[in-house]
CSV table of C-alpha atoms in Angstrom, one decimal:
chain,number,residue,atom,x,y,z
A,1,MET,CA,70.4,150.5,114.1
A,2,ASN,CA,73.4,150.6,111.8
A,3,ASP,CA,75.8,150.3,114.8
A,4,GLU,CA,74.0,147.1,115.9
A,5,ILE,CA,74.2,145.6,112.4
A,6,ASP,CA,77.9,146.4,112.3
A,7,ARG,CA,78.5,144.9,115.7
A,8,LEU,CA,76.6,141.7,114.8
A,9,ARG,CA,78.5,141.5,111.5
A,10,ALA,CA,81.9,141.8,113.3
A,11,GLU,CA,80.8,139.2,115.8
A,12,ASN,CA,79.8,136.8,113.0
A,13,GLN,CA,83.2,137.3,111.3
A,14,ARG,CA,85.0,136.6,114.6
A,15,LEU,CA,83.0,133.4,115.2
A,16,THR,CA,83.7,132.3,111.6
A,17,ALA,CA,87.4,132.7,112.1
A,18,GLU,CA,87.3,130.8,115.4
A,19,LEU,CA,85.3,128.0,113.6
A,20,ALA,CA,87.9,127.8,110.9
A,21,LYS,CA,90.7,127.4,113.5
A,22,GLN,CA,88.7,124.7,115.3
A,23,ASN,CA,88.1,122.8,112.0
A,24,GLU,CA,91.8,122.9,111.3
A,25,ALA,CA,92.6,121.5,114.8
A,26,ILE,CA,90.0,118.8,114.3
A,27,ALA,CA,91.6,117.8,110.9
A,28,LYS,CA,95.0,117.6,112.5
A,29,LEU,CA,93.7,115.4,115.3
A,30,GLN,CA,92.0,113.2,112.8
A,31,HIS,CA,95.4,112.9,111.0
A,32,TYR,CA,97.1,111.8,114.2
A,33,LEU,CA,94.3,109.3,114.9
A,34,ARG,CA,94.6,107.8,111.4
A,35,ARG,CA,98.3,107.4,111.9
A,36,LEU,CA,97.8,105.6,115.2
A,37,LEU,CA,95.1,103.3,113.8
A,38,ARG,CA,97.2,102.5,110.7
A,39,GLY,CA,100.2,101.6,112.8
A,40,ARG,CA,98.1,99.3,115.1
A,41,PHE,CA,95.5,97.7,112.9
A,42,GLY,CA,96.5,98.4,109.3
A,43,ARG,CA,97.3,95.7,106.7
A,44,ALA,CA,100.8,94.6,106.0
A,45,THR,CA,101.2,96.9,103.0
A,46,GLU,CA,99.9,99.9,105.0
A,47,LYS,CA,102.3,99.2,107.8
A,48,LEU,CA,105.2,99.0,105.3
A,49,LEU,CA,104.2,102.1,103.4
A,50,GLY,CA,103.1,104.1,106.5
A,51,LEU,CA,105.0,106.8,108.2
A,52,PRO,CA,107.8,105.4,110.4
A,53,ALA,CA,106.6,106.8,113.7
A,54,THR,CA,106.0,104.9,116.9
A,55,ASP,CA,103.1,105.3,119.2
A,56,GLN,CA,105.2,107.2,121.8
A,57,GLN,CA,106.2,109.8,119.2
A,58,LEU,CA,102.7,110.3,118.0
A,59,ILE,CA,101.4,110.6,121.6
A,60,ALA,CA,104.1,113.2,122.2
A,61,GLU,CA,103.1,115.2,119.1
A,62,ILE,CA,99.4,115.1,120.2
A,63,GLU,CA,100.2,116.3,123.7
A,64,ALA,CA,102.4,119.1,122.3
A,65,PHE,CA,99.6,120.1,120.0
A,66,LEU,CA,96.9,120.1,122.7
A,67,GLY,CA,99.3,122.0,125.1
A,68,ALA,CA,99.7,124.7,122.5
A,69,ASP,CA,96.0,124.8,122.0
A,70,ARG,CA,95.3,125.2,125.7
A,71,ALA,CA,97.8,128.0,125.9
A,72,VAL,CA,96.0,129.9,123.2
A,73,GLN,CA,92.5,129.4,124.8
A,74,PRO,CA,92.9,131.7,127.9
A,75,ALA,CA,94.0,134.6,125.7
A,76,ALA,CA,90.9,134.2,123.6
A,77,SER,CA,88.5,133.6,126.5
A,78,ALA,CA,84.9,134.8,126.4
A,79,PRO,CA,84.2,138.3,127.6
A,80,THR,CA,82.6,139.0,131.0
A,81,PRO,CA,78.9,140.2,131.2
A,82,ALA,CA,80.1,143.7,132.0
A,83,GLU,CA,82.3,143.7,128.9
A,84,THR,CA,79.4,142.3,126.8
A,85,SER,CA,77.0,145.1,128.0
A,86,ALA,CA,79.7,147.7,127.3
A,87,GLN,CA,80.3,146.3,123.8
A,88,SER,CA,76.5,146.4,123.1
A,89,THR,CA,76.3,150.1,124.1
A,90,ALA,CA,79.6,151.2,122.5
A,91,PRO,CA,79.6,151.8,118.8
A,92,ALA,CA,81.7,149.5,116.6
A,93,THR,CA,84.8,151.4,115.7
A,94,ALA,CA,86.9,148.7,114.0
A,95,ALA,CA,85.8,145.6,112.0
A,96,ALA,CA,87.1,142.2,113.0
A,97,PRO,CA,89.6,140.5,110.7
A,98,ALA,CA,88.0,139.0,107.7
A,99,ALA,CA,87.8,135.2,107.3
A,100,PRO,CA,90.3,133.6,105.0
A,101,ALA,CA,89.3,133.8,101.4
A,102,VAL,CA,88.0,130.6,99.9
A,103,PRO,CA,89.5,129.8,96.5
A,104,ALA,CA,87.1,129.7,93.5
A,105,ARG,CA,85.9,126.3,92.5
A,106,GLY,CA,88.1,124.8,89.9
A,107,ALA,CA,91.1,127.0,90.8
A,108,ARG,CA,94.4,125.1,91.1
A,109,GLN,CA,96.1,125.3,94.4
A,110,ARG,CA,99.7,124.6,95.3
A,111,PRO,CA,100.2,121.2,97.0
A,112,SER,CA,101.3,123.0,100.2
A,113,VAL,CA,98.0,124.8,100.3
A,114,ALA,CA,95.8,121.8,99.2
A,115,TYR,CA,97.5,119.5,101.7
A,116,PRO,CA,98.6,121.5,104.7
A,117,ASN,CA,99.3,118.5,106.9
A,118,LEU,CA,102.2,117.3,104.7
A,119,GLU,CA,105.8,118.2,105.5
A,120,VAL,CA,107.4,120.8,103.1
A,121,ARG,CA,111.1,120.3,102.3
A,122,GLU,CA,112.5,123.4,100.5
A,123,SER,CA,115.6,123.7,98.4
A,124,VAL,CA,117.0,126.6,96.4
A,125,ALA,CA,118.4,126.1,92.9
A,126,ASP,CA,120.6,129.2,92.7
A,127,VAL,CA,123.1,130.4,90.1
A,128,PRO,CA,126.7,130.0,91.1
A,129,ALA,CA,128.3,133.3,92.3
A,130,ALA,CA,130.8,133.2,89.5
A,131,GLN,CA,128.0,133.3,86.9
A,132,ARG,CA,126.1,136.3,88.4
A,133,LEU,CA,128.2,138.8,86.4
A,134,ASP,CA,127.4,140.3,83.0
A,135,ALA,CA,129.8,140.8,80.1
A,136,ASP,CA,131.1,144.0,81.7
A,137,GLY,CA,131.8,142.3,85.0
A,138,ARG,CA,128.8,144.0,86.8
A,139,PRO,CA,126.8,141.9,89.2
A,140,LEU,CA,123.4,140.7,88.1
A,141,VAL,CA,120.3,141.9,89.9
A,142,ARG,CA,117.9,139.4,91.4
A,143,CYS,CA,114.6,139.9,89.5
A,144,GLY,CA,112.4,137.1,90.7
A,145,GLN,CA,112.0,133.4,91.3
A,146,GLU,CA,110.0,130.4,90.2
A,147,VAL,CA,108.7,128.0,92.8
A,148,VAL,CA,107.9,124.4,91.9
A,149,GLU,CA,106.1,122.2,94.4
A,150,THR,CA,105.7,118.4,93.8
A,151,ILE,CA,104.3,115.6,96.0
A,152,VAL,CA,107.0,113.0,96.7
A,153,PHE,CA,105.9,109.5,97.6
A,154,THR,CA,108.9,107.5,98.6
A,155,LYS,CA,108.2,104.5,100.8
A,156,PRO,CA,107.5,105.0,103.6
A,157,GLU,CA,106.9,108.7,103.7
A,158,VAL,CA,104.9,111.4,101.8
A,159,PHE,CA,106.1,115.0,101.7
A,160,ILE,CA,106.1,118.1,99.5
A,161,GLN,CA,109.3,119.1,97.7
A,162,ARG,CA,109.6,122.8,97.1
A,163,THR,CA,112.3,124.0,94.8
A,164,VAL,CA,113.0,127.7,94.4
A,165,HIS,CA,114.6,128.6,91.0
A,166,VAL,CA,116.2,132.1,91.4
A,167,ARG,CA,116.5,134.4,88.4
A,168,TYR,CA,118.8,137.3,87.8
A,169,ARG,CA,119.0,140.1,85.2
A,170,SER,CA,121.7,142.5,84.1
A,171,SER,CA,121.3,146.1,85.0
A,172,SER,CA,123.0,147.3,81.8
A,173,GLU,CA,123.5,144.5,79.2
A,174,VAL,CA,120.7,143.8,76.8
A,175,ASP,CA,120.2,141.1,74.1
A,176,ALA,CA,119.4,141.5,70.4
A,177,ALA,CA,115.7,142.0,71.2
A,178,GLY,CA,116.4,144.8,73.6
A,179,ARG,CA,115.6,142.9,76.7
A,180,ALA,CA,117.8,142.6,79.7
A,181,VAL,CA,120.1,139.6,79.8
A,182,THR,CA,118.9,137.1,82.4
A,183,ALA,CA,120.5,134.1,84.1
A,184,GLY,CA,118.9,131.3,86.2
A,185,VAL,CA,118.7,127.6,86.8
A,186,PRO,CA,116.1,126.2,84.3
A,187,VAL,CA,113.3,124.0,85.6
A,188,PRO,CA,114.1,120.4,84.6
A,189,GLU,CA,111.7,118.4,82.5
A,190,ARG,CA,109.5,115.9,84.3
A,191,ILE,CA,107.3,113.0,83.4
A,192,VAL,CA,104.1,115.1,83.8
A,193,ASP,CA,105.1,118.6,82.8
A,194,GLY,CA,103.5,121.1,85.2
A,195,GLY,CA,101.9,118.3,87.3
A,196,MET,CA,101.9,118.1,91.0
A,197,LEU,CA,103.5,114.6,91.2
A,198,ALA,CA,107.2,114.2,91.4
A,199,ASP,CA,108.9,111.7,89.0
A,200,GLN,CA,109.7,109.3,91.9
A,201,THR,CA,106.1,109.4,92.9
A,202,VAL,CA,104.9,108.4,89.4
A,203,GLN,CA,107.6,105.7,89.3
A,204,ALA,CA,106.5,104.3,92.7
A,205,ILE,CA,102.8,104.2,91.6
A,206,VAL,CA,103.6,102.4,88.4
A,207,ILE,CA,106.0,99.9,90.0
A,208,GLY,CA,103.4,99.2,92.7
A,209,LYS,CA,100.7,98.7,90.1
A,210,PHE,CA,102.5,96.5,87.6
A,211,ALA,CA,105.3,94.9,89.6
A,212,ASP,CA,104.0,94.6,93.2
A,213,ALA,CA,100.3,94.0,92.3
A,214,LEU,CA,99.2,97.0,94.3
A,215,PRO,CA,96.3,98.6,92.5
A,216,ALA,CA,96.3,102.4,92.0
A,217,ASN,CA,93.2,102.8,94.2
A,218,ARG,CA,95.0,101.2,97.1
A,219,THR,CA,97.9,103.6,96.6
A,220,LEU,CA,95.4,106.5,96.6
A,221,GLU,CA,94.0,105.2,100.0
A,222,ILE,CA,97.5,105.0,101.5
A,223,LEU,CA,98.3,108.5,100.4
A,224,ALA,CA,94.9,109.8,101.7
A,225,ARG,CA,95.6,108.3,105.2
A,226,SER,CA,98.9,110.2,105.1
A,227,GLY,CA,97.0,113.5,104.5
A,228,CYS,CA,97.3,113.6,100.7
A,229,ARG,CA,93.9,112.9,99.1
A,230,LEU,CA,94.7,112.8,95.3
A,231,SER,CA,92.2,112.6,92.5
A,232,ALA,CA,92.1,109.3,90.5
A,233,SER,CA,92.4,111.3,87.3
A,234,VAL,CA,95.7,112.8,88.4
A,235,VAL,CA,97.1,109.3,89.0
A,236,ASP,CA,95.7,107.9,85.7
A,237,ALA,CA,97.3,110.8,83.7
A,238,ALA,CA,100.6,110.1,85.4
A,239,VAL,CA,100.5,106.4,84.6
A,240,ALA,CA,99.6,107.2,81.0
A,241,ALA,CA,102.4,109.7,80.6
A,242,LEU,CA,105.0,107.2,81.9
A,243,GLY,CA,103.5,104.6,79.5
A,244,ASP,CA,104.0,107.0,76.6
A,245,LEU,CA,107.5,107.6,77.7
A,246,LEU,CA,108.3,103.9,77.8
A,247,ALA,CA,106.7,103.1,74.4
A,248,PRO,CA,110.0,103.1,72.5
A,249,MET,CA,111.4,100.6,74.9
A,250,ALA,CA,108.4,98.3,74.4
A,251,GLU,CA,109.0,98.5,70.6
A,252,ALA,CA,112.7,97.6,71.1
A,253,ILE,CA,111.8,94.6,73.3
A,254,ARG,CA,109.3,93.4,70.6
A,255,ALA,CA,112.0,93.7,68.0
A,256,ASP,CA,114.3,91.5,70.1
A,257,LEU,CA,111.6,88.9,70.7
A,258,ARG,CA,110.9,88.7,66.9
A,259,ASN,CA,114.5,87.4,66.5
A,260,ALA,CA,114.4,85.0,69.4
A,261,PRO,CA,114.6,81.3,68.4
A,262,VAL,CA,111.7,80.2,70.7
A,263,VAL,CA,109.0,82.4,72.3
A,264,GLY,CA,106.0,81.5,74.4
A,265,VAL,CA,102.7,83.3,74.1
A,266,ASP,CA,99.7,83.1,76.5
A,267,GLY,CA,96.7,85.2,77.4
A,268,ALA,CA,95.3,86.3,80.7
A,269,ILE,CA,92.1,88.2,81.7
A,270,MET,CA,92.3,91.7,83.2
A,271,ARG,CA,89.3,93.8,84.2
A,272,CYS,CA,88.9,97.2,82.6
A,273,ARG,CA,86.5,100.0,83.5
A,274,ASP,CA,83.7,100.5,81.0
A,275,PRO,CA,81.6,103.7,81.2
A,276,ALA,CA,78.8,101.9,79.3
A,277,LEU,CA,78.4,99.4,82.1
A,278,ARG,CA,77.6,102.1,84.7
A,279,ARG,CA,81.1,102.2,86.3
A,280,ARG,CA,81.4,98.4,86.3
A,281,CYS,CA,84.3,96.5,84.8
A,282,ARG,CA,84.4,94.2,81.9
A,283,ARG,CA,86.7,91.3,80.9
A,284,THR,CA,89.5,92.2,78.5
A,285,PRO,CA,92.4,89.9,77.4
A,286,ILE,CA,96.1,90.8,77.7
A,287,TYR,CA,98.6,88.6,75.9
A,288,THR,CA,102.2,88.0,76.9
A,289,VAL,CA,105.0,87.1,74.5
A,290,THR,CA,108.3,86.1,76.2
A,291,ASP,CA,111.5,84.3,75.6
A,292,GLY,CA,112.2,83.7,79.2
A,293,THR,CA,114.3,86.8,79.7
A,294,GLN,CA,112.0,89.7,78.7
A,295,ALA,CA,108.3,90.1,77.9
A,296,TRP,CA,106.1,92.1,75.6
A,297,TYR,CA,102.4,92.7,76.2
A,298,TRP,CA,99.5,93.2,73.8
A,299,TRP,CA,96.1,94.3,75.1
A,300,ALA,CA,92.9,93.7,73.1
A,301,PRO,CA,89.4,95.2,73.7
A,302,ASP,CA,87.6,91.8,73.4
A,303,GLU,CA,88.3,88.0,73.4
A,304,THR,CA,87.6,87.3,69.7
A,305,HIS,CA,90.0,84.9,67.9
A,306,ALA,CA,90.9,87.5,65.3
A,307,HIS,CA,93.4,89.1,67.7
A,308,ALA,CA,95.6,86.0,67.6
A,309,SER,CA,97.2,87.0,64.3
A,310,GLU,CA,97.8,90.5,65.6
A,311,VAL,CA,99.7,89.2,68.6
A,312,VAL,CA,102.0,86.9,66.7
A,313,ALA,CA,102.5,89.2,63.7
A,314,GLY,CA,106.2,89.2,62.8
A,315,PHE,CA,107.2,86.1,64.8
A,316,PHE,CA,108.5,83.5,62.3
A,317,ARG,CA,110.3,80.9,64.5
A,318,TRP,CA,109.1,78.4,67.1
A,319,LEU,CA,106.0,79.6,68.9
A,320,ILE,CA,104.8,77.8,72.1
A,321,THR,CA,101.0,78.3,72.7
A,322,ASP,CA,98.2,76.7,74.7
A,323,GLY,CA,95.1,75.1,73.2
A,324,TRP,CA,93.2,78.3,72.5
A,325,ARG,CA,91.3,78.1,69.3
A,326,GLY,CA,92.7,81.5,68.2
A,327,TRP,CA,96.2,80.0,68.0
A,328,ARG,CA,94.9,77.0,66.2
A,329,ARG,CA,93.2,79.1,63.5
A,330,CYS,CA,96.2,81.2,63.2
A,331,HIS,CA,98.4,78.1,62.6
A,332,SER,CA,95.9,76.5,60.2
A,333,ALA,CA,95.7,79.6,58.1
A,334,ARG,CA,99.6,79.8,58.1
A,335,LEU,CA,99.5,83.3,59.6
A,336,PRO,CA,101.2,85.7,59.8
A,337,ASN,CA,104.1,84.1,57.9
A,338,PRO,CA,104.1,80.9,55.8
A,339,ASP,CA,107.3,79.8,57.4
A,340,LEU,CA,105.8,79.9,60.9
A,341,ALA,CA,106.5,76.6,62.8
A,342,GLU,CA,104.4,76.0,65.8
A,343,LEU,CA,105.0,73.5,68.6
A,344,THR,CA,101.4,72.2,69.3
A,345,PRO,CA,100.2,72.3,72.9
A,346,LYS,CA,99.7,68.6,73.1
A,347,ARG,CA,103.2,67.7,71.9
A,348,TRP,CA,104.7,70.4,74.3
A,349,ALA,CA,102.7,69.0,77.3
A,350,ASP,CA,103.7,65.4,76.4
A,351,GLN,CA,107.3,66.4,76.2
A,352,GLN,CA,107.1,68.1,79.6
A,353,ARG,CA,105.5,65.0,81.2
A,354,GLY,CA,108.2,62.8,79.7
A,355,ARG,CA,110.9,65.0,81.1
A,356,ILE,CA,109.3,65.0,84.6
A,357,ARG,CA,109.0,61.1,84.5
A,358,ALA,CA,112.7,60.8,83.5
A,359,ALA,CA,113.7,63.2,86.3
A,360,CYS,CA,111.8,61.2,88.9
């Protein structure tokens, strides 16, 4: 009875391993199919950002993959009835190889493990040979390495950059704390310290969102079709980190605009996710102050007129606005500075019409 249970258990493990291989093959074929569909029927942005592979190249890759799979199948063919009966009578002497371990839920994986379909480009950051000597001239002993993997999204490709930082230690020299002297190439600082996104990936997402009018969710879909399905929280954290990094630049731009002789200010509506609305969006205003060469933005949580004085605080020269009541109240109250001179929207519009008529 125990021998039969062991045999069934080994057979179950073998079938589980075969099923895992089949699932991996199906996932790879789905990846090839998505690439074909994207190249044939994708939108313009998807074709521009897609992998630069022609249909013939993809078909050649698929045929090579299927040929390798067919070569493996005869070696792992099903046993004959005689072999099956012999296996049922013979006791199980060796257990089949165990199925690959499934990582615990919430455990963080390397990008190469989480996204096996992506290409991995490896580089080694090693210490120069002249610096691998201690104070006595003895060579340092290699004592380990630190591997950093990041997802790189550079139009039009997505891949994993793996950098190996090699460390060395001295066999005789020690420091003041009694530890062996070590040498190695330090890991450079990044926008998201310890994150899986490379700096150029964060920059591409931010430029696409704010300069190319490509929402972050569309970038996530493009990455997913390339075999890299990222979480929205990862992208949101990266965008916020880059925003914090650029905050001093925004303050410097605002200081320059405060000294400009004439600035224009206008508001626009942008939609913001609101958890209180059951994952729906709400209208929020964003104000732009510009002198024609650079711009500064101010976001407000609602559309009340009280935010007008906050937007123009510190601007004491000519201010061009539209007919919004918030600007009118700010001007009538002489805020934020008694010396504020405002060119009213009616006069500004009349002057523009007169210039157009004169030009015609």
